PDB file of C-alpha atoms in Angstrom:
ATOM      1  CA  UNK O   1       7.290 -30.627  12.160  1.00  0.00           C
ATOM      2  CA  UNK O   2      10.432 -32.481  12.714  1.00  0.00           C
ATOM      3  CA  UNK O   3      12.664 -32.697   9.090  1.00  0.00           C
ATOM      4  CA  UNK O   4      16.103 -32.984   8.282  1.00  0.00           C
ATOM      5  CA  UNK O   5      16.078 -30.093   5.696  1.00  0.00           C
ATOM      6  CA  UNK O   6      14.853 -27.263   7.306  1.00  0.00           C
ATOM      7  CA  UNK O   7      16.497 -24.399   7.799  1.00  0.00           C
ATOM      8  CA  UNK O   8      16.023 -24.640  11.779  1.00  0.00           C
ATOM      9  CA  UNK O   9      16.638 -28.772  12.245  1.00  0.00           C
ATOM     10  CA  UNK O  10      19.108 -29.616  14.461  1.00  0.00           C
ATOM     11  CA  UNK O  11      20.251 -32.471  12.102  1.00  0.00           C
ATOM     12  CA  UNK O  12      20.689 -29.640   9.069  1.00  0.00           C
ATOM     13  CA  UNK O  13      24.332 -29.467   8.570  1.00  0.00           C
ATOM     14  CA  UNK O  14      24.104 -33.626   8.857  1.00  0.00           C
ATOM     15  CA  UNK O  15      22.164 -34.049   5.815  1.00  0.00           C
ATOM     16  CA  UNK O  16      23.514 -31.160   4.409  1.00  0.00           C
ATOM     17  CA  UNK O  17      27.361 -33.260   5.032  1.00  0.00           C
ATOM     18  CA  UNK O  18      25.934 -36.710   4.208  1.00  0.00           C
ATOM     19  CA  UNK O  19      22.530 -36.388   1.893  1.00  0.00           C
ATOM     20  CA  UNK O  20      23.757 -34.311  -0.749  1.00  0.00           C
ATOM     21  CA  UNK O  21      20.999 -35.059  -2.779  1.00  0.00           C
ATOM     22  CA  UNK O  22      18.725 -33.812  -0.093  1.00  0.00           C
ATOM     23  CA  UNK O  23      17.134 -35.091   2.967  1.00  0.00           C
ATOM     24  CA  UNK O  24      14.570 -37.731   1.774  1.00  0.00           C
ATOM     25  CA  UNK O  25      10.999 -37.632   1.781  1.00  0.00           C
ATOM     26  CA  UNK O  26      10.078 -38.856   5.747  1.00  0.00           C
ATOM     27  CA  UNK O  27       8.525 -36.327   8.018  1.00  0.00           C
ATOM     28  CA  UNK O  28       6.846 -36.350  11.773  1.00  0.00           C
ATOM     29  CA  UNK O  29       4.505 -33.984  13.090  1.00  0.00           C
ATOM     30  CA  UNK O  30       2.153 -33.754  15.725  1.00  0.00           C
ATOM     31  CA  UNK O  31      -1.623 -33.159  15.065  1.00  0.00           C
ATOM     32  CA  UNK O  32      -4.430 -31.702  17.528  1.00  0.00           C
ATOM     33  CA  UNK O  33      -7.629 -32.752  17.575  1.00  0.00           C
ATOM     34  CA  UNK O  34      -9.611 -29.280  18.376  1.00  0.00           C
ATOM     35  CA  UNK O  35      -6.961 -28.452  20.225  1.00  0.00           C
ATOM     36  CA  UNK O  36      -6.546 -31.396  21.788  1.00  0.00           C
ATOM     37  CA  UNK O  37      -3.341 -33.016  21.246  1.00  0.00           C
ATOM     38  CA  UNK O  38      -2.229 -36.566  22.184  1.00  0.00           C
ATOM     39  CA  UNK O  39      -3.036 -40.227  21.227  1.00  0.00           C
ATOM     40  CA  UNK O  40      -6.531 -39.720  20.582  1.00  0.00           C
ATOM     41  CA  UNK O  41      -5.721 -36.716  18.058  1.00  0.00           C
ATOM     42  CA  UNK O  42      -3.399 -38.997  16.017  1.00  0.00           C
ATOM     43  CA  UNK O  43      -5.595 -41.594  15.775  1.00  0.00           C
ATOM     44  CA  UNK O  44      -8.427 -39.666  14.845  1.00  0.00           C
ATOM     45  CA  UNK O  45      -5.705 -38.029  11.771  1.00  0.00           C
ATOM     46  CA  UNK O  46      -5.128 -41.672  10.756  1.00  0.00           C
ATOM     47  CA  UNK O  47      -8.520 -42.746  10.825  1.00  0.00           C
ATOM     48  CA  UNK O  48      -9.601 -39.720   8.464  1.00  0.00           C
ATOM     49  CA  UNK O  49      -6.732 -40.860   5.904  1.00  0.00           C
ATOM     50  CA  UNK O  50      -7.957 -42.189   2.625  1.00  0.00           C
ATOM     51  CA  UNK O  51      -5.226 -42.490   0.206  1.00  0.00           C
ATOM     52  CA  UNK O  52      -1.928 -43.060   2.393  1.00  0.00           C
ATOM     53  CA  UNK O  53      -1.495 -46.148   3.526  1.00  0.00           C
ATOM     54  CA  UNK O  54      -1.286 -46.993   7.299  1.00  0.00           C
ATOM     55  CA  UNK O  55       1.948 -49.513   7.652  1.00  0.00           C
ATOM     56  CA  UNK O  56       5.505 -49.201   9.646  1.00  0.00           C
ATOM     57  CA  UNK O  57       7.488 -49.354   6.624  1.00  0.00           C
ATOM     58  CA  UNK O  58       9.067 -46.708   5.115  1.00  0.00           C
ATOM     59  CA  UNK O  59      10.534 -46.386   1.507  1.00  0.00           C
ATOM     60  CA  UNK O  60       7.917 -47.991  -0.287  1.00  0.00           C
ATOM     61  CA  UNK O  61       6.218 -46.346  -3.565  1.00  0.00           C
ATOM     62  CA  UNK O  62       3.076 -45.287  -1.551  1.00  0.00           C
ATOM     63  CA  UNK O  63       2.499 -43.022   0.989  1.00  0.00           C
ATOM     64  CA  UNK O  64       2.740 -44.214   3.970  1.00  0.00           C
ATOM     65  CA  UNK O  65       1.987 -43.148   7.815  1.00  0.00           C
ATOM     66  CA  UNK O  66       1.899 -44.582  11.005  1.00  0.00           C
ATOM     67  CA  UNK O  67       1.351 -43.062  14.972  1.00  0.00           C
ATOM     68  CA  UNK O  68       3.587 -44.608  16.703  1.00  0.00           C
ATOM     69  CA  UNK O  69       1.242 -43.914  19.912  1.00  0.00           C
ATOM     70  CA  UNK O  70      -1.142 -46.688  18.980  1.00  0.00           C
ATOM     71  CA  UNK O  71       1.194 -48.895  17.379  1.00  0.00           C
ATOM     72  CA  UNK O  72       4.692 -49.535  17.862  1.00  0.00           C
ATOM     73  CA  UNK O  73       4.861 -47.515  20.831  1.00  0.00           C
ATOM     74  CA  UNK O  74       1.881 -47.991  22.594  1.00  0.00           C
ATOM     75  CA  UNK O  75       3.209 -50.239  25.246  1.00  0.00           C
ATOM     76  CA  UNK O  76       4.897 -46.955  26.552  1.00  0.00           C
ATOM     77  CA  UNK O  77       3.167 -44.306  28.619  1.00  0.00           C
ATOM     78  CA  UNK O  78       3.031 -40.425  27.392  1.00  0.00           C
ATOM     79  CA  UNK O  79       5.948 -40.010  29.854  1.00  0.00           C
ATOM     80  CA  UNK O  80       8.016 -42.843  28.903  1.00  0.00           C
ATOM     81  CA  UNK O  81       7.373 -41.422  25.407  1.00  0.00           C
ATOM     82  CA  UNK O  82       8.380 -37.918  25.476  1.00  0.00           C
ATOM     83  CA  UNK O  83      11.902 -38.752  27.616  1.00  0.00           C
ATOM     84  CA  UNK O  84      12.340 -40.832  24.123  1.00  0.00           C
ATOM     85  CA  UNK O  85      12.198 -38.165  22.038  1.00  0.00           C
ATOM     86  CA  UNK O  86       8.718 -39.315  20.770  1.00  0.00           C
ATOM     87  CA  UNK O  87       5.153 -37.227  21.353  1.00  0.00           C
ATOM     88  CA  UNK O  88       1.667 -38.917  21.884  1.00  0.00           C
ATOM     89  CA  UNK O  89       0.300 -37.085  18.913  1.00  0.00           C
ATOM     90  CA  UNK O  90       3.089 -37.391  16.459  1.00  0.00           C
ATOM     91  CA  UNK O  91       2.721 -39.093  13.316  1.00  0.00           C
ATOM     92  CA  UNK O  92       5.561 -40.250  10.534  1.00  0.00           C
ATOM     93  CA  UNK O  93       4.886 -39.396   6.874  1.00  0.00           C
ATOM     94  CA  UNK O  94       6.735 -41.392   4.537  1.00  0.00           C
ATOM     95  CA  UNK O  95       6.127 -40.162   1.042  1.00  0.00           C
ATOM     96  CA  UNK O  96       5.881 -42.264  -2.174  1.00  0.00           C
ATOM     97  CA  UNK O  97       5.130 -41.503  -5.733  1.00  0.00           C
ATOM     98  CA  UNK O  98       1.352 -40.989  -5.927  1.00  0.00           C
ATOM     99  CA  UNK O  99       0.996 -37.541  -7.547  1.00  0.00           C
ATOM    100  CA  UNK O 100       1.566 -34.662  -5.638  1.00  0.00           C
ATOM    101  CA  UNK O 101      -1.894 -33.411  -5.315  1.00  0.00           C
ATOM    102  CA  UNK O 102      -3.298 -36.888  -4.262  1.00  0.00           C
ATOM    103  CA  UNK O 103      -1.373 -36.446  -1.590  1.00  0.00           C
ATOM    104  CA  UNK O 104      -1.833 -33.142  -0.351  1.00  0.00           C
ATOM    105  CA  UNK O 105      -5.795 -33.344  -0.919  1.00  0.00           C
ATOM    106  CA  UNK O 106      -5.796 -36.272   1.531  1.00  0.00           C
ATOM    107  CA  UNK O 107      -3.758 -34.943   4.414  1.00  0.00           C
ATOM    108  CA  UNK O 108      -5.602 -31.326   3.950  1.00  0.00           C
ATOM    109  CA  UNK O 109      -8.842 -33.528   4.561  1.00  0.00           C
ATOM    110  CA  UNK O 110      -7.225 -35.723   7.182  1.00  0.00           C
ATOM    111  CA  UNK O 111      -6.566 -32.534   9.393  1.00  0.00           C
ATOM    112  CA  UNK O 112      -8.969 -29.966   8.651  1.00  0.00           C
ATOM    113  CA  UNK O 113     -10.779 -32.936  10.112  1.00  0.00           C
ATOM    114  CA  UNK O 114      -8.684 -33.080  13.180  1.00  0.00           C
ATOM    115  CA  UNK O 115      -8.048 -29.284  14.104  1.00  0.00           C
ATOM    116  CA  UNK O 116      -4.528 -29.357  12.182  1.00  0.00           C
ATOM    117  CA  UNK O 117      -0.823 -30.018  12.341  1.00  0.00           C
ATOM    118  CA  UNK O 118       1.138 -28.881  15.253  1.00  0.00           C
TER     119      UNK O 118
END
């Protein structure tokens, strides 16, 4: 899990310096797929969403995901991804202001479906 506020980010003292209110509600993970990571893992994890909303945009009032592997980045190969600093099987979690445990139900269900979060 890639986030600005924890305690082991490399971008910590950043938002802690410039987000005093906190780091903001956008997260990226990766997801396997039995085990199996890649583009096929977080496309299954999208596929298995129900509630959050699969779109590019991020600050809206819904929750909202996208893989960048089968979207925005899919011209790229895995290679050409990871020297970027992306991963075939990461996802970005934009949070919006569905309640809490909407939220949490449907990603639970999302990866228990998928193996889990890496």
């Amino acid at each position: 899990m890639a986030w600005a506020g924890l305690a082991d980010s490399p971008y910590r003292a950043l938002a802690d310096r410039y987000l005093p209110e906190g780091p903001g509600a956008v997260f990226t993970f990766g997801v396997s797929d039995r085990g199996e990571g890649g583009r096929a893992a977080g496309s299954a994890f999208i596929e298995r969403l129900q509630l959050v909303s699969h779109l590019a945009n991020v600050g809206d009032a819904r929750t909202l995901v996208i893989h960048p592997a089968s979207t925005t980045h899919q011209q790229l190969s895995d290679q050409a991804m990871v020297a970027g600093g992306l991963s075939p099987d990461m996802v970005r979690l934009s949070i919006g202001l569905e309640d809490v445990e909407d939220i949490l139900w449907d990603l639970d269900q999302a990866l228990t479906g998928t193996g889990g979060a890496t």
